[in-house]
CSV table of C-alpha atoms in Angstrom, one decimal:
chain,number,residue,atom,x,y,z
A,1,MET,CA,102.9,114.0,109.5
A,2,LYS,CA,102.7,110.4,110.8
A,3,GLN,CA,99.6,109.1,112.5
A,4,ILE,CA,98.1,105.8,113.5
A,5,CYS,CA,95.2,105.0,111.2
A,6,LYS,CA,92.7,102.1,111.4
A,7,PHE,CA,91.2,100.3,108.4
A,8,ASN,CA,88.4,97.8,107.7
A,9,THR,CA,90.7,95.8,105.4
A,10,ARG,CA,94.5,95.5,105.1
A,11,PRO,CA,95.7,98.6,103.5
A,12,ALA,CA,98.2,98.7,100.6
A,13,THR,CA,101.7,100.0,101.5
A,14,ILE,CA,101.1,103.0,99.3
A,15,ASN,CA,97.9,104.4,97.9
A,16,ASN,CA,97.2,106.9,95.1
A,17,GLY,CA,95.4,109.9,96.6
A,18,GLY,CA,94.9,111.6,93.3
A,19,HIS,CA,96.2,114.7,91.5
A,20,LYS,CA,95.3,118.0,93.1
A,21,LYS,CA,96.4,121.5,92.2
A,22,GLY,CA,99.3,120.3,90.2
A,23,HIS,CA,100.6,117.9,92.8
A,24,TRP,CA,100.3,114.1,93.4
A,25,ILE,CA,98.9,112.9,96.7
A,26,VAL,CA,99.9,109.5,98.1
A,27,TRP,CA,99.2,107.8,101.4
A,28,LEU,CA,102.1,105.7,102.9
A,29,ASN,CA,101.0,102.9,105.3
A,30,LEU,CA,103.8,101.2,107.1
A,31,GLN,CA,103.9,98.7,110.0
A,32,VAL,CA,100.5,97.3,109.1
A,33,SER,CA,99.2,95.0,111.7
A,34,GLU,CA,96.0,93.1,112.5
A,35,MET,CA,94.3,94.5,115.6
A,36,LYS,CA,94.1,91.8,118.3
A,37,GLN,CA,91.7,93.5,120.8
A,38,LEU,CA,88.5,94.6,119.1
A,39,THR,CA,85.6,96.4,120.7
A,40,GLU,CA,82.0,95.4,120.1
A,41,ASN,CA,80.7,96.5,116.7
A,42,GLN,CA,84.2,97.7,115.7
A,43,ASP,CA,84.6,97.6,111.9
A,44,GLU,CA,88.3,98.3,111.8
A,45,HIS,CA,90.6,95.3,111.9
A,46,PHE,CA,93.9,96.7,110.8
A,47,GLN,CA,96.1,99.6,111.8
A,48,ALA,CA,99.2,101.3,110.3
A,49,ILE,CA,101.5,104.2,110.7
A,50,THR,CA,100.2,106.5,108.0
A,51,GLU,CA,101.7,109.5,106.3
A,52,ARG,CA,100.0,111.8,103.7
A,53,LEU,CA,102.6,113.0,101.2
A,54,VAL,CA,102.3,115.8,98.6
A,55,LEU,CA,104.6,115.1,95.6
A,56,ALA,CA,105.8,117.5,92.9
A,57,ASP,CA,105.5,114.7,90.4
A,58,ARG,CA,104.8,110.9,90.3
A,59,SER,CA,108.4,109.8,90.6
A,60,ILE,CA,110.5,108.0,93.3
A,61,SER,CA,112.7,111.1,93.6
A,62,ALA,CA,109.7,113.3,94.4
A,63,PHE,CA,108.6,110.7,96.9
A,64,LEU,CA,112.0,110.7,98.6
A,65,ASP,CA,111.9,114.5,98.7
A,66,ALA,CA,108.6,114.4,100.6
A,67,VAL,CA,108.8,111.4,102.9
A,68,ASP,CA,110.0,111.5,106.5
A,69,SER,CA,113.2,109.5,106.7
A,70,ALA,CA,112.2,108.4,110.2
A,71,HIS,CA,109.1,106.8,108.7
A,72,ILE,CA,111.1,105.0,105.9
A,73,ALA,CA,113.5,103.7,108.6
A,74,GLU,CA,110.6,101.6,109.9
A,75,ALA,CA,109.9,100.0,106.5
A,76,THR,CA,110.5,96.3,105.8
A,77,THR,CA,112.2,95.2,102.6
A,78,GLU,CA,108.8,94.1,101.3
A,79,GLU,CA,107.4,97.5,102.0
A,80,LEU,CA,110.3,99.2,100.3
A,81,GLU,CA,109.7,97.0,97.3
A,82,SER,CA,106.0,97.9,97.2
A,83,ILE,CA,106.9,101.6,97.3
A,84,LEU,CA,109.4,101.2,94.4
A,85,ARG,CA,106.9,99.1,92.5
A,86,PHE,CA,104.3,101.9,92.8
A,87,PHE,CA,106.7,104.2,91.1
A,88,GLN,CA,107.7,101.5,88.6
A,89,SER,CA,111.3,101.5,90.0
A,90,GLU,CA,111.4,98.1,91.7
A,91,ASN,CA,114.2,96.9,89.3
A,92,ASP,CA,116.1,100.2,89.3
A,93,VAL,CA,119.4,99.9,91.2
A,94,GLU,CA,119.8,103.6,91.7
A,95,ALA,CA,116.3,103.9,93.1
A,96,TRP,CA,117.0,101.1,95.6
A,97,LYS,CA,120.2,102.9,96.6
A,98,ALA,CA,118.4,106.1,97.2
A,99,ILE,CA,115.7,104.6,99.4
A,100,ARG,CA,118.2,102.5,101.3
A,101,LYS,CA,120.3,105.5,102.0
A,102,MET,CA,117.3,107.4,103.3
A,103,GLN,CA,116.4,104.4,105.5
A,104,ILE,CA,120.0,104.3,106.9
A,105,GLN,CA,119.9,108.0,107.7
A,106,GLY,CA,116.5,107.7,109.3
A,107,TYR,CA,117.6,104.8,111.4
A,108,ASP,CA,120.7,106.7,112.4
A,109,ASN,CA,118.6,109.6,113.7
A,110,SER,CA,116.0,107.3,115.4
A,111,GLU,CA,115.7,106.4,119.1
A,112,LYS,CA,116.9,102.9,118.2
A,113,VAL,CA,120.4,104.5,117.9
A,114,ASN,CA,120.1,107.9,119.7
A,115,LEU,CA,119.4,106.5,123.1
A,116,PHE,CA,121.1,105.5,126.4
A,117,TYR,CA,119.8,104.5,129.8
A,118,PHE,CA,120.8,106.4,132.9
A,119,ASP,CA,119.6,104.6,136.1
A,120,GLY,CA,116.9,103.0,133.9
A,121,LEU,CA,115.7,106.3,132.4
A,122,ALA,CA,115.7,106.4,128.6
A,123,LEU,CA,117.6,109.6,127.5
A,124,TRP,CA,119.7,111.2,124.7
A,125,LEU,CA,122.1,114.1,124.5
A,126,ASP,CA,122.9,115.6,121.1
A,127,LYS,CA,126.5,116.5,120.1
A,128,ALA,CA,126.3,120.2,121.0
A,129,THR,CA,124.9,119.4,124.5
A,130,ARG,CA,127.5,116.8,125.1
A,131,VAL,CA,130.4,119.1,124.2
A,132,GLY,CA,128.8,121.9,126.3
A,133,LEU,CA,128.5,119.7,129.3
A,134,VAL,CA,132.1,118.5,129.1
A,135,ASN,CA,133.3,122.1,129.0
A,136,SER,CA,131.1,123.3,131.9
A,137,ILE,CA,131.8,120.3,134.1
A,138,THR,CA,135.6,120.5,133.4
A,139,ILE,CA,135.4,124.2,134.7
A,140,GLU,CA,133.4,123.0,137.7
A,141,LYS,CA,136.1,120.4,138.5
A,142,LYS,CA,138.9,123.0,138.2
A,143,ALA,CA,136.8,125.1,140.7
A,144,LYS,CA,137.1,122.2,143.1
A,145,ARG,CA,133.4,121.4,143.0
A,146,SER,CA,132.7,117.7,143.7
A,147,THR,CA,129.2,117.4,142.1
A,148,THR,CA,127.3,118.8,139.2
A,149,CYS,CA,123.7,118.9,138.3
A,150,LEU,CA,122.7,117.2,135.0
A,151,TRP,CA,119.4,118.1,133.4
A,152,PHE,CA,117.6,115.8,131.0
A,153,GLY,CA,114.5,117.8,130.0
A,154,SER,CA,112.6,118.4,133.2
A,155,HIS,CA,114.5,115.7,135.1
A,156,SER,CA,117.6,116.6,137.0
A,157,VAL,CA,120.2,114.5,138.9
A,158,ASN,CA,123.2,115.3,141.0
A,159,VAL,CA,126.3,113.5,139.8
A,160,ASN,CA,130.0,113.4,141.0
A,161,VAL,CA,132.0,115.5,138.5
A,162,ASP,CA,134.3,112.6,137.6
A,163,VAL,CA,131.4,110.3,137.2
A,164,ALA,CA,129.7,112.8,134.9
A,165,LEU,CA,132.8,113.2,132.8
A,166,GLU,CA,133.1,109.4,132.5
A,167,ILE,CA,129.5,109.1,131.5
A,168,LEU,CA,129.9,111.8,128.8
A,169,SER,CA,133.1,110.1,127.6
A,170,GLN,CA,131.3,106.7,127.2
A,171,LEU,CA,128.4,108.4,125.5
A,172,GLU,CA,130.8,110.2,123.0
A,173,LEU,CA,132.5,107.0,122.2
A,174,TYR,CA,129.2,105.3,121.6
A,175,ALA,CA,128.0,108.1,119.4
A,176,HIS,CA,131.3,108.0,117.4
A,177,GLU,CA,131.0,104.3,116.9
A,178,CYS,CA,127.4,104.7,115.7
A,179,TYR,CA,128.5,107.4,113.3
A,180,ASN,CA,131.2,105.0,111.9
A,181,VAL,CA,128.6,102.3,111.4
A,182,THR,CA,126.3,104.6,109.5
A,183,ALA,CA,129.1,105.9,107.3
A,184,GLN,CA,130.2,102.4,106.6
A,185,HIS,CA,126.6,101.4,105.6
A,186,LEU,CA,126.3,104.3,103.2
A,187,ALA,CA,129.6,103.4,101.6
A,188,GLN,CA,128.5,99.8,101.3
A,189,ILE,CA,125.3,100.9,99.6
A,190,ASP,CA,127.3,102.8,97.0
A,191,LYS,CA,129.2,99.7,96.2
A,192,CYS,CA,126.1,97.5,95.7
A,193,SER,CA,125.5,96.8,92.0
A,194,THR,CA,122.4,94.5,92.1
A,195,VAL,CA,118.9,94.8,93.3
A,196,GLU,CA,119.3,91.5,95.1
A,197,ALA,CA,122.2,92.9,97.2
A,198,LEU,CA,120.3,96.0,98.1
A,199,ARG,CA,117.2,94.0,99.0
A,200,ALA,CA,119.3,91.9,101.4
A,201,PHE,CA,121.0,94.8,103.1
A,202,ASP,CA,120.4,95.1,106.8
A,203,VAL,CA,120.3,98.8,107.9
A,204,CYS,CA,120.1,97.8,111.5
A,205,ALA,CA,123.3,95.6,111.6
A,206,ASP,CA,126.6,96.3,113.4
A,207,TYR,CA,125.4,99.1,115.7
A,208,PRO,CA,126.8,98.9,119.3
A,209,GLU,CA,124.6,97.9,122.2
A,210,ILE,CA,122.6,100.7,123.9
A,211,LEU,CA,124.6,102.0,126.9
A,212,GLN,CA,123.3,101.2,130.3
A,213,LEU,CA,124.8,103.8,132.7
A,214,LYS,CA,124.4,104.3,136.4
A,215,ASN,CA,125.0,107.1,138.8
A,216,ALA,CA,127.7,106.1,141.2
A,217,GLU,CA,127.4,108.8,143.8
């Protein structure tokens, strides 16, 4: 589980937590930053997003089996290199491919991709919800209803049925375009043959702009 941890000195990207009950423990520290606003007598000067991992063995494959892809998605290239160096895999093309693929998948599932704004409210609807809404709103339209109620968690809004269907259509096209970018990135990783190419790969590139949708009642 990820959590914000504070440190007296800048922490390493990955630390050895020892060997316990047949498993290796490591601590992963990403997005390390120096704290700008310190309280009086505060000893901690750095903070990071930290995750405790229990590994089956001390290998990069065991690490990738245990780590949260959403956490890896936040890593810089330098942090990825530090992780691979810890497992003595910094010059291993296949290890770079594996960690880049996990990073791509984590980014694809993150709020940096799975997000749209509706009247300024940050939201997301998964595939099953989108399909279900299209079906139900289409039925409402056939029943001559002019408006529908859309629920986003605990927030609801009344929307014209045609506007609602157009919003869902735009959202589906956006999601499909994001899917294509992710699939293309994974295919490009497979074609990379050098560590240099994998280090330079930008997992955030080419995604469409986040949708800004409005309720035109």
